[in-house]
Coordinates of C-alpha atoms in Angstrom, one line a residue:
X1 CA 123.3 95.4 -13.5
X2 CA 119.7 96.1 -12.8
X3 CA 117.6 98.9 -14.4
X4 CA 117.9 101.0 -11.2
X5 CA 121.7 100.6 -11.1
X6 CA 122.1 101.6 -14.7
X7 CA 119.9 104.8 -14.2
X8 CA 121.8 105.8 -11.0
X9 CA 125.2 105.1 -12.8
X10 CA 124.2 107.3 -15.8
X11 CA 122.9 110.1 -13.5
X12 CA 126.0 110.1 -11.3
X13 CA 128.4 110.0 -14.3
X14 CA 126.4 112.8 -16.0
X15 CA 126.5 114.8 -12.8
X16 CA 130.3 114.4 -12.4
X17 CA 130.8 115.2 -16.1
X18 CA 128.9 118.4 -16.0
X19 CA 130.6 119.4 -12.8
X20 CA 134.0 118.9 -14.4
X21 CA 133.0 120.9 -17.5
X22 CA 131.6 123.8 -15.3
X23 CA 128.4 123.9 -17.4
X24 CA 126.4 125.4 -14.5
X25 CA 126.6 126.1 -10.8
X26 CA 127.3 123.0 -8.8
X27 CA 124.2 123.3 -6.6
X28 CA 122.0 123.4 -9.8
X29 CA 123.8 120.3 -11.3
X30 CA 123.5 118.2 -8.1
X31 CA 119.9 119.3 -7.5
X32 CA 119.0 118.4 -11.1
X33 CA 120.5 114.9 -10.6
X34 CA 118.5 114.5 -7.4
X35 CA 115.3 115.5 -9.2
X36 CA 115.9 113.0 -11.9
X37 CA 116.3 110.2 -9.4
X38 CA 113.2 111.3 -7.6
X39 CA 111.1 111.6 -10.8
X40 CA 112.2 108.1 -12.0
X41 CA 111.0 106.6 -8.7
X42 CA 114.5 105.4 -7.6
X43 CA 114.3 107.7 -4.7
X44 CA 111.3 108.2 -2.4
X45 CA 110.5 111.7 -1.3
X46 CA 111.7 110.9 2.3
X47 CA 115.0 109.6 0.9
X48 CA 115.5 112.7 -1.3
X49 CA 114.9 114.9 1.7
X50 CA 116.9 112.9 4.2
X51 CA 120.0 115.1 3.7
X52 CA 118.1 118.3 4.8
X53 CA 117.6 116.8 8.3
X54 CA 121.0 115.2 8.6
X55 CA 122.8 116.2 11.8
X56 CA 126.1 116.8 10.0
X57 CA 124.5 119.2 7.5
X58 CA 122.7 121.1 10.2
X59 CA 125.9 121.3 12.2
X60 CA 127.7 122.9 9.3
X61 CA 124.9 125.5 9.2
X62 CA 125.6 126.4 12.8
X63 CA 129.3 126.4 12.2
X64 CA 128.8 129.0 9.5
X65 CA 127.2 131.3 12.1
X66 CA 129.9 130.8 14.7
X67 CA 132.7 131.3 12.1
X68 CA 130.9 134.5 11.0
X69 CA 130.8 135.8 14.5
X70 CA 134.5 135.0 15.0
X71 CA 135.3 136.8 11.8
X72 CA 133.2 139.8 12.9
X73 CA 135.0 140.0 16.2
X74 CA 138.3 140.6 14.5
X75 CA 140.2 139.4 17.6
X76 CA 142.2 136.7 15.8
X77 CA 143.0 139.0 12.9
X78 CA 144.4 141.7 15.3
X79 CA 146.5 139.1 17.2
X80 CA 147.9 137.6 14.0
X81 CA 148.7 141.0 12.5
X82 CA 150.9 141.9 15.4
X83 CA 152.5 138.4 15.4
X84 CA 153.3 138.7 11.7
X85 CA 154.7 142.2 12.0
X86 CA 157.4 140.9 14.3
X87 CA 159.0 139.1 11.4
X88 CA 161.2 140.7 8.8
X89 CA 162.4 137.5 7.0
X90 CA 160.5 135.3 4.6
X91 CA 161.2 132.0 6.3
X92 CA 160.5 133.5 9.7
X93 CA 157.2 134.9 8.4
X94 CA 156.2 131.5 6.9
X95 CA 156.8 129.8 10.2
X96 CA 155.0 132.5 12.2
X97 CA 152.0 132.3 9.9
X98 CA 151.6 128.7 8.8
X99 CA 151.9 127.0 12.2
X100 CA 149.2 129.2 14.0
X101 CA 147.0 129.3 10.9
X102 CA 146.9 125.5 10.7
X103 CA 146.1 125.3 14.4
X104 CA 143.3 127.9 14.0
X105 CA 141.9 125.9 11.1
X106 CA 141.4 122.9 13.4
X107 CA 138.6 124.9 15.1
X108 CA 137.5 127.6 12.7
X109 CA 136.0 127.4 9.2
X110 CA 139.1 127.8 6.9
X111 CA 137.3 129.9 4.2
X112 CA 137.0 133.1 6.3
X113 CA 140.5 132.5 7.6
X114 CA 141.9 132.6 4.1
X115 CA 139.7 135.5 3.0
X116 CA 140.8 137.5 6.1
X117 CA 144.6 136.7 5.9
X118 CA 145.0 137.0 2.1
X119 CA 145.1 140.9 2.1
X120 CA 147.1 140.9 5.3
X121 CA 149.8 138.7 3.8
X122 CA 149.8 140.5 0.5
X123 CA 150.4 143.8 2.3
X124 CA 153.3 142.3 4.3
X125 CA 154.8 140.8 1.1
X126 CA 154.6 144.2 -0.7
X127 CA 156.2 146.0 2.3
X128 CA 159.1 143.5 2.2
X129 CA 159.3 143.3 -1.6
X130 CA 158.3 139.6 -1.7
X131 CA 155.9 138.2 -4.3
X132 CA 152.5 137.3 -2.7
X133 CA 152.5 134.1 -4.8
X134 CA 155.2 132.8 -2.4
X135 CA 152.7 132.9 0.5
X136 CA 149.2 132.3 -0.6
X137 CA 149.1 128.7 -1.8
X138 CA 150.9 127.7 1.5
X139 CA 148.2 129.7 3.3
X140 CA 145.5 127.7 1.7
X141 CA 147.3 124.3 2.1
X142 CA 148.0 125.0 5.8
X143 CA 144.3 125.6 6.5
X144 CA 143.3 122.4 4.6
X145 CA 145.9 120.4 6.6
X146 CA 144.8 122.0 9.9
X147 CA 141.2 121.2 9.2
X148 CA 141.9 117.5 9.4
X149 CA 142.8 117.6 13.1
X150 CA 139.4 118.0 14.6
X151 CA 135.8 117.1 13.8
X152 CA 134.8 120.7 13.3
X153 CA 137.9 121.5 11.2
X154 CA 136.1 121.1 7.8
X155 CA 132.6 120.6 6.5
X156 CA 133.8 117.2 5.1
X157 CA 134.5 115.9 8.6
X158 CA 131.0 116.9 9.8
X159 CA 129.3 115.4 6.7
X160 CA 130.9 112.0 7.3
X161 CA 130.2 112.4 11.0
X162 CA 126.5 112.8 10.1
X163 CA 126.5 109.8 7.8
X164 CA 128.1 107.7 10.5
X165 CA 125.2 108.6 12.8
X166 CA 122.7 107.7 10.1
X167 CA 124.4 104.3 9.8
X168 CA 123.9 103.7 13.5
X169 CA 127.4 104.6 14.7
X170 CA 128.5 107.2 17.3
X171 CA 130.3 109.3 14.7
X172 CA 133.6 110.9 15.3
X173 CA 134.7 112.4 18.6
X174 CA 136.2 115.9 18.5
X175 CA 139.8 114.8 18.3
X176 CA 139.5 111.3 16.8
X177 CA 140.9 112.4 13.5
X178 CA 143.9 114.0 15.1
X179 CA 145.8 110.7 15.1
X180 CA 146.2 111.4 11.3
X181 CA 145.5 115.1 11.2
X182 CA 148.5 116.1 13.4
X183 CA 151.1 114.0 11.5
X184 CA 150.0 115.1 8.1
X185 CA 149.9 118.7 9.2
X186 CA 153.4 118.6 10.7
X187 CA 154.9 116.8 7.6
X188 CA 152.9 119.0 5.2
X189 CA 154.2 122.3 6.9
X190 CA 157.8 121.0 6.8
X191 CA 157.4 120.2 3.1
X192 CA 155.9 123.7 2.4
X193 CA 158.6 125.6 4.3
X194 CA 161.6 123.5 3.2
X195 CA 160.8 122.3 -0.3
X196 CA 157.5 123.8 -1.5
X197 CA 158.6 127.4 -1.3
X198 CA 161.2 126.8 -4.0
X199 CA 158.5 125.4 -6.3
X200 CA 156.2 128.5 -6.0
X201 CA 156.2 131.1 -8.8
X202 CA 157.4 134.7 -8.3
X203 CA 154.3 136.6 -9.5
X204 CA 153.2 140.1 -8.7
X205 CA 149.7 140.5 -7.2
X206 CA 146.8 141.8 -9.3
X207 CA 146.9 145.3 -7.8
X208 CA 150.6 145.4 -8.3
X209 CA 150.1 144.4 -11.9
X210 CA 147.4 147.1 -12.3
X211 CA 149.6 149.8 -10.8
X212 CA 152.5 148.9 -13.1
X213 CA 150.5 148.4 -16.3
X214 CA 147.4 150.5 -15.8
X215 CA 148.0 152.2 -19.1
X216 CA 147.5 148.9 -20.9
X217 CA 143.8 148.7 -19.9
X218 CA 142.9 152.1 -18.4
X219 CA 143.0 155.4 -20.2
X220 CA 142.0 159.0 -19.6
X221 CA 140.3 161.3 -22.1
X222 CA 140.0 165.0 -21.4
X223 CA 136.8 166.9 -22.4
X224 CA 137.4 170.4 -23.8
X225 CA 134.9 173.2 -24.7
X226 CA 134.6 172.0 -28.3
X227 CA 133.0 168.6 -27.3
X228 CA 129.4 168.5 -28.7
X229 CA 128.3 166.5 -25.7
X230 CA 129.0 169.2 -23.0
X231 CA 126.1 169.6 -20.6
X232 CA 124.5 166.5 -22.1
X233 CA 123.9 163.3 -20.1
X234 CA 126.3 160.4 -20.6
X235 CA 123.5 158.6 -22.4
X236 CA 122.8 161.5 -24.7
X237 CA 126.5 161.9 -25.5
X238 CA 126.6 158.1 -26.3
X239 CA 129.5 157.5 -24.0
X240 CA 127.9 154.2 -22.7
X241 CA 127.6 152.7 -26.2
X242 CA 131.3 152.6 -27.1
X243 CA 132.6 149.3 -28.5
X244 CA 135.2 147.5 -26.4
X245 CA 135.4 150.0 -23.6
X246 CA 133.3 151.5 -20.9
X247 CA 133.2 154.6 -18.8
X248 CA 134.4 153.7 -15.3
X249 CA 134.5 157.1 -13.6
X250 CA 134.9 160.9 -14.0
X251 CA 137.5 163.1 -12.3
X252 CA 136.2 166.7 -12.0
X253 CA 138.6 168.9 -10.2
X254 CA 138.6 167.4 -6.7
X255 CA 135.4 165.5 -7.2
X256 CA 135.3 161.8 -8.1
X257 CA 132.1 160.8 -9.8
X258 CA 131.5 157.1 -9.3
X259 CA 129.5 155.3 -10.4
X260 CA 128.9 157.1 -13.6
X261 CA 125.2 156.9 -14.3
X262 CA 123.3 157.5 -17.6
X263 CA 122.0 160.7 -16.2
X264 CA 125.4 162.1 -15.2
X265 CA 126.1 165.3 -17.2
X266 CA 129.4 165.9 -19.0
X267 CA 131.3 169.2 -18.3
X268 CA 134.3 170.9 -19.9
X269 CA 137.5 169.9 -18.2
X270 CA 136.2 166.4 -17.1
X271 CA 138.7 163.6 -17.1
X272 CA 136.9 160.5 -18.4
X273 CA 138.4 157.3 -17.1
X274 CA 137.8 154.3 -19.5
X275 CA 138.7 150.6 -19.0
X276 CA 138.5 147.6 -21.3
X277 CA 140.1 147.3 -24.8
X278 CA 142.1 150.5 -24.8
X279 CA 143.0 149.9 -28.4
X280 CA 139.3 150.7 -29.1
X281 CA 139.9 154.3 -28.0
X282 CA 141.3 155.1 -31.4
X283 CA 137.8 155.6 -32.7
X284 CA 136.8 157.7 -29.7
X285 CA 139.9 160.0 -30.1
X286 CA 138.7 161.3 -33.5
X287 CA 135.6 162.7 -31.7
X288 CA 135.9 166.4 -31.6
X289 CA 136.7 167.7 -28.1
X290 CA 138.0 164.5 -26.6
X291 CA 141.8 164.2 -26.2
X292 CA 143.8 161.3 -24.9
X293 CA 145.9 162.4 -21.9
X294 CA 149.3 161.2 -22.8
X295 CA 151.3 163.1 -20.2
X296 CA 149.4 161.9 -17.1
X297 CA 149.9 158.2 -16.4
X298 CA 146.8 156.6 -15.0
X299 CA 146.9 156.0 -11.2
X300 CA 144.4 153.8 -9.4
X301 CA 144.7 156.0 -6.3
X302 CA 143.2 158.9 -8.2
X303 CA 140.0 157.0 -8.7
X304 CA 139.3 156.7 -5.0
X305 CA 137.4 159.2 -3.1
X306 CA 136.0 159.4 0.5
X307 CA 133.1 157.1 -0.2
X308 CA 134.8 154.6 -2.5
X309 CA 137.6 152.1 -2.4
X310 CA 139.5 149.6 -4.5
X311 CA 138.5 146.0 -3.7
X312 CA 139.5 142.6 -4.9
X313 CA 136.9 139.8 -5.1
X314 CA 137.1 136.2 -6.3
X315 CA 134.0 134.7 -8.0
X316 CA 132.9 131.6 -6.0
X317 CA 131.5 128.3 -7.3
X318 CA 128.2 129.1 -5.7
X319 CA 128.0 132.5 -7.3
X320 CA 124.7 133.5 -9.1
X321 CA 127.0 135.5 -11.5
X322 CA 128.7 132.6 -13.2
X323 CA 128.2 132.0 -16.9
X324 CA 126.6 135.5 -17.3
X325 CA 128.2 138.6 -18.6
X326 CA 128.9 141.6 -16.4
X327 CA 126.5 143.6 -18.5
X328 CA 123.7 140.9 -18.2
X329 CA 123.8 140.9 -14.4
X330 CA 123.9 144.8 -14.3
X331 CA 126.9 144.6 -12.1
X332 CA 127.4 148.3 -11.6
X333 CA 123.9 149.0 -10.5
X334 CA 123.5 145.7 -8.5
X335 CA 126.6 146.1 -6.4
X336 CA 127.4 149.9 -6.7
X337 CA 130.8 148.9 -8.1
X338 CA 132.6 149.3 -11.4
X339 CA 134.9 146.5 -12.7
X340 CA 138.3 147.8 -13.5
X341 CA 139.8 144.5 -14.6
X342 CA 139.1 140.8 -14.7
X343 CA 142.0 138.3 -14.3
X344 CA 141.7 134.6 -15.2
X345 CA 144.6 132.1 -15.2
X346 CA 147.1 134.9 -14.3
X347 CA 146.1 137.0 -17.3
X348 CA 144.0 140.1 -17.6
X349 CA 141.1 139.4 -20.0
X350 CA 141.5 141.5 -23.1
X351 CA 137.8 142.2 -23.8
X352 CA 135.1 144.8 -23.2
X353 CA 134.4 144.5 -19.5
X354 CA 130.6 144.3 -20.0
X355 CA 130.9 141.3 -22.4
X356 CA 133.1 139.1 -20.1
X357 CA 131.3 135.9 -19.0
X358 CA 132.2 135.3 -15.4
X359 CA 133.6 132.0 -14.2
X360 CA 134.4 130.5 -10.8
X361 CA 137.9 131.7 -9.8
X362 CA 137.8 134.9 -11.8
X363 CA 139.6 137.7 -9.9
X364 CA 137.8 141.1 -10.1
X365 CA 139.4 144.4 -9.3
X366 CA 136.6 146.7 -8.4
X367 CA 136.1 150.4 -7.7
X368 CA 133.3 150.1 -5.1
X369 CA 131.2 152.1 -2.7
X370 CA 132.5 152.5 0.8
X371 CA 129.8 150.1 2.2
X372 CA 130.6 147.4 -0.4
X373 CA 132.6 145.3 2.1
X374 CA 130.0 145.4 4.9
X375 CA 127.3 144.4 2.4
X376 CA 129.0 141.7 0.5
X377 CA 131.8 140.2 2.7
X378 CA 129.5 137.3 3.5
X379 CA 128.0 137.1 0.0
X380 CA 127.9 133.7 -1.8
X381 CA 128.6 135.4 -5.1
X382 CA 132.3 136.1 -4.3
X383 CA 135.0 136.1 -1.7
X384 CA 135.8 139.7 -0.8
X385 CA 139.3 140.7 0.2
X386 CA 139.1 143.6 2.6
X387 CA 141.7 146.2 1.6
X388 CA 144.5 146.2 4.2
X389 CA 144.4 149.9 4.8
X390 CA 140.7 149.5 5.9
X391 CA 141.3 146.6 8.4
X392 CA 142.1 148.9 11.3
X393 CA 139.1 151.1 10.4
X394 CA 136.5 148.5 10.9
X395 CA 134.7 148.9 14.2
X396 CA 135.5 146.0 16.5
X397 CA 133.6 146.0 19.8
X398 CA 136.4 144.5 22.0
X399 CA 134.1 143.3 24.7
X400 CA 131.9 141.3 22.3
X401 CA 135.1 140.1 20.6
X402 CA 136.5 138.6 23.8
X403 CA 133.0 137.3 24.7
X404 CA 132.8 135.5 21.4
X405 CA 136.2 133.8 22.0
X406 CA 135.2 132.9 25.6
X407 CA 131.9 131.3 24.5
X408 CA 133.7 129.3 21.8
X409 CA 136.4 128.0 24.2
X410 CA 133.7 126.9 26.6
X411 CA 132.0 125.0 23.8
X412 CA 135.3 123.2 22.9
X413 CA 135.8 122.1 26.5
X414 CA 132.2 120.8 26.8
X415 CA 132.5 118.8 23.6
X416 CA 136.0 117.5 24.5
X417 CA 134.9 116.1 27.9
X418 CA 131.8 114.6 26.4
X419 CA 129.2 116.7 28.2
X420 CA 127.5 117.8 24.9
X421 CA 127.5 116.5 21.4
X422 CA 128.9 118.8 18.6
X423 CA 125.4 119.6 17.3
X424 CA 123.9 120.4 20.8
X425 CA 127.0 122.5 21.8
X426 CA 126.8 124.6 18.6
X427 CA 123.1 125.1 19.0
X428 CA 123.5 126.4 22.5
X429 CA 126.4 128.7 21.4
X430 CA 124.4 130.3 18.6
X431 CA 121.4 130.8 21.0
X432 CA 123.7 132.4 23.6
X433 CA 125.3 134.7 20.9
X434 CA 121.8 135.8 19.8
X435 CA 120.7 136.4 23.4
X436 CA 123.7 138.5 24.2
X437 CA 123.5 140.3 20.8
X438 CA 126.9 139.1 19.7
X439 CA 125.1 138.4 16.3
X440 CA 121.7 139.4 15.0
X441 CA 119.2 137.4 12.9
X442 CA 120.1 139.6 9.9
X443 CA 123.8 138.7 10.3
X444 CA 122.9 135.0 10.6
X445 CA 121.1 135.1 7.3
X446 CA 124.3 136.5 5.7
X447 CA 126.6 134.1 7.4
X448 CA 124.8 130.9 6.4
X449 CA 125.8 129.8 2.9
X450 CA 122.6 128.2 1.8
X451 CA 123.9 127.1 -1.6
X452 CA 126.6 125.0 0.1
X453 CA 124.0 123.5 2.5
X454 CA 121.6 122.6 -0.4
X455 CA 124.5 121.1 -2.4
X456 CA 125.4 118.9 0.6
X457 CA 121.8 117.9 1.3
X458 CA 121.2 117.0 -2.3
X459 CA 124.4 114.9 -2.3
X460 CA 123.1 112.9 0.6
X461 CA 120.1 111.9 -1.5
X462 CA 122.3 110.8 -4.4
X463 CA 124.4 108.8 -1.9
X464 CA 121.3 107.0 -0.7
X465 CA 120.3 106.2 -4.3
X466 CA 123.7 104.5 -4.9
X467 CA 123.0 102.3 -1.9
X468 CA 119.4 101.5 -2.5
X469 CA 119.9 100.8 -6.2
X470 CA 122.7 98.3 -5.4
X471 CA 125.3 100.4 -7.3
X472 CA 127.5 101.1 -4.3
X473 CA 127.6 97.4 -3.3
X474 CA 128.3 96.4 -6.9
X475 CA 131.2 98.9 -7.1
X476 CA 132.5 97.8 -3.7
X477 CA 132.5 94.2 -4.8
X478 CA 134.4 95.1 -7.9
X479 CA 137.1 97.0 -6.0
X480 CA 137.4 94.1 -3.5
X481 CA 137.7 91.6 -6.2
X482 CA 140.5 93.5 -7.9
X483 CA 142.3 94.6 -4.8
X484 CA 141.9 91.9 -2.2
X485 CA 144.5 89.5 -3.8
X486 CA 147.0 92.4 -3.3
X487 CA 146.0 92.9 0.4
X488 CA 144.2 95.3 2.6
X489 CA 146.9 98.0 2.3
X490 CA 146.3 98.1 -1.5
X491 CA 142.5 98.4 -1.0
X492 CA 143.0 101.4 1.3
X493 CA 145.2 103.0 -1.3
X494 CA 142.5 102.4 -3.9
X495 CA 139.7 103.9 -1.9
X496 CA 141.9 106.9 -1.0
X497 CA 142.9 107.5 -4.6
X498 CA 139.4 107.3 -6.0
X499 CA 138.1 109.6 -3.3
X500 CA 140.9 112.1 -3.9
X501 CA 140.3 112.2 -7.6
X502 CA 136.6 112.9 -7.0
X503 CA 137.4 115.7 -4.6
X504 CA 139.8 117.4 -7.1
X505 CA 137.2 117.4 -9.9
X506 CA 133.9 117.9 -8.0
X507 CA 133.6 119.1 -4.4
X508 CA 135.0 117.7 -1.1
X509 CA 131.7 117.1 0.6
X510 CA 130.1 115.5 -2.5
X511 CA 133.1 113.2 -2.9
X512 CA 132.8 112.0 0.6
X513 CA 129.1 111.4 0.4
X514 CA 129.5 109.4 -2.8
X515 CA 132.4 107.3 -1.5
X516 CA 131.2 106.5 2.1
X517 CA 128.5 104.0 1.0
X518 CA 131.1 102.2 -1.2
X519 CA 133.6 102.2 1.6
X520 CA 131.1 100.8 4.1
X521 CA 130.1 98.0 1.6
X522 CA 133.8 97.1 1.2
X523 CA 134.2 96.9 5.0
X524 CA 131.1 94.7 5.3
X525 CA 132.3 92.4 2.5
X526 CA 135.7 92.0 4.2
X527 CA 134.3 91.8 7.7
X528 CA 136.4 94.7 8.9
X529 CA 135.8 97.8 11.1
X530 CA 134.1 100.4 8.8
X531 CA 135.5 103.3 10.9
X532 CA 139.0 102.9 9.3
X533 CA 137.5 103.1 5.8
X534 CA 135.4 106.2 6.9
X535 CA 138.5 107.9 8.2
X536 CA 140.4 107.2 4.9
X537 CA 137.6 108.7 2.9
X538 CA 137.3 111.7 5.2
X539 CA 141.0 112.7 4.9
X540 CA 141.1 111.9 1.2
X541 CA 138.1 114.1 0.5
X542 CA 139.8 117.1 2.3
X543 CA 143.3 116.6 0.9
X544 CA 142.7 118.7 -2.2
X545 CA 146.1 120.2 -3.3
X546 CA 146.5 119.5 -7.0
X547 CA 143.8 121.8 -8.5
X548 CA 142.4 125.2 -7.7
X549 CA 138.9 124.0 -8.1
X550 CA 138.8 121.1 -5.7
X551 CA 138.7 123.2 -2.5
X552 CA 137.3 126.7 -1.9
X553 CA 140.4 128.0 -0.2
X554 CA 142.5 127.1 -3.3
X555 CA 140.0 129.0 -5.4
X556 CA 140.2 132.0 -3.1
X557 CA 144.0 132.5 -3.5
X558 CA 144.0 131.5 -7.2
X559 CA 143.5 135.0 -8.5
X560 CA 145.1 137.1 -5.7
X561 CA 148.3 135.0 -6.0
X562 CA 148.3 135.3 -9.9
X563 CA 148.7 131.5 -10.1
X564 CA 148.2 129.2 -13.0
X565 CA 146.7 125.7 -12.9
X566 CA 150.2 124.2 -13.3
X567 CA 151.4 125.9 -10.1
X568 CA 148.9 123.8 -8.1
X569 CA 150.0 120.6 -9.9
X570 CA 153.7 121.4 -9.3
X571 CA 153.5 122.1 -5.6
X572 CA 150.4 120.1 -4.7
X573 CA 151.3 116.7 -6.2
X574 CA 154.2 115.9 -3.9
X575 CA 152.1 117.1 -0.9
X576 CA 149.2 115.0 -2.0
X577 CA 151.4 111.9 -2.2
X578 CA 152.9 112.5 1.2
X579 CA 149.5 112.9 2.8
X580 CA 148.2 109.8 1.1
X581 CA 151.0 107.6 2.3
X582 CA 150.9 108.9 5.9
X583 CA 147.1 108.5 6.1
X584 CA 146.9 105.0 4.7
X585 CA 149.8 103.7 6.8
X586 CA 148.4 105.1 10.0
X587 CA 144.9 103.8 9.2
X588 CA 146.3 100.4 8.4
X589 CA 148.1 100.0 11.7
X590 CA 145.8 102.0 14.0
X591 CA 142.4 100.5 12.9
X592 CA 143.3 97.2 11.4

């Protein structure tokens, strides 16, 4: 191995290791790796920046805008809600949901689909006394499977499409992947409905757990006339300096005071609502004038008022909040929201709320201002689950909703018949949406997830480094040497397995970008059509079923479904094996 190969290998291995250990946000880790390769001279500036002008990456940016406009229209949500309500049985509901959801995911970004339908399905489950955990992993898996049917189904497909164009090929056509996507989706849905549902846990949702066990981490203290802090501010009364707990809200007659600020004054008769380590209340109870309300069980509904709501949010991989405490980020003042509870790995964290260090996948139960959803539904910090009771209250301009769908359908037709490329069609659609005021520039800024785009663009640079240093050809030669005596079918299985392992421990797009150069070198060494190898890598990079961290939709349902890591392994491993065998066999006979 040359000096350049060793440096690139060390940087890539270090990058993968730090991504696995969750030391920092993925975009920071990958950007740091790219910077090292640039500083050491292995990458030229134009190579390091190549990903930022890649057609696939720019197409993903446009797809974010279109997906945001579709989500804003609410039309699909309304249609699906009516469709689901016609079913009263679990099996019937699964069939009614998973089939159309997988079809939708072939054309729409699956992240907003899962964010939108998670509260809808949770509400249906609660109404029919079914555990949400029986529905949410299948929801995520159905969107992943459906995303493999078309070019625009996932960001991974578009990333590989962009790389193919860079290599001098035409890239994928809109339905080229359907030859594999449709069979794995059909088989995958049959598995989930017939077998997978029996492997899913029977867990209550977080809000159900909170309602049932609120007394375990929420408590109420009543202020009487003997309390020395009457007419003093919260700060003066030292109610914000309590160890292990924090003051979430105040109930004063019919008034709900939220958020509680340092300048809020305490009055006799106030009901102080605390959350955190409720065992720490022992020390507070001895304070004269504060009495624990034993006869009034804490109720979440009592905390809400006209301008507040209970919201569930899942911390994303791209969040600026990760590895910082709730107190450090000044969560309450930053988001106008108080944290009622934090769940991780299906357990409520028993710690003072302000001291909790947030991690990707953490499920937050928030008491938030009425405008929280409008402000942060498109935030990169977390995936916000709109409360079901608010869905019908959101203003949906029906004309613009139908106009959005019409524009989208025209785009699909033009791409399918070959009049426009994917990138050109999406550019025109976004321009038309702006001109017709379907979306605004401010909304576009919110819809585009810049962290994701920077992560993908930086990964392109690292992929170029593996090629130019000779590392990718060296690895490809090694795989061919080991696998070629066993035949082409074995090589396809090897490339699939390696890609799939990468996508489970890092990210799907990064896995594809790292593996495509290796796959192309293998094709060149063997003198075979590289398109078959590219398709194998593309499907393997999307087929993330075994861990909650490999794919964003798995992470979104992780907390709301009250799942554990083992749940994904148990139900996802058979599905992953099924998808692998179907993909490799079809690629072998269709392309080779």
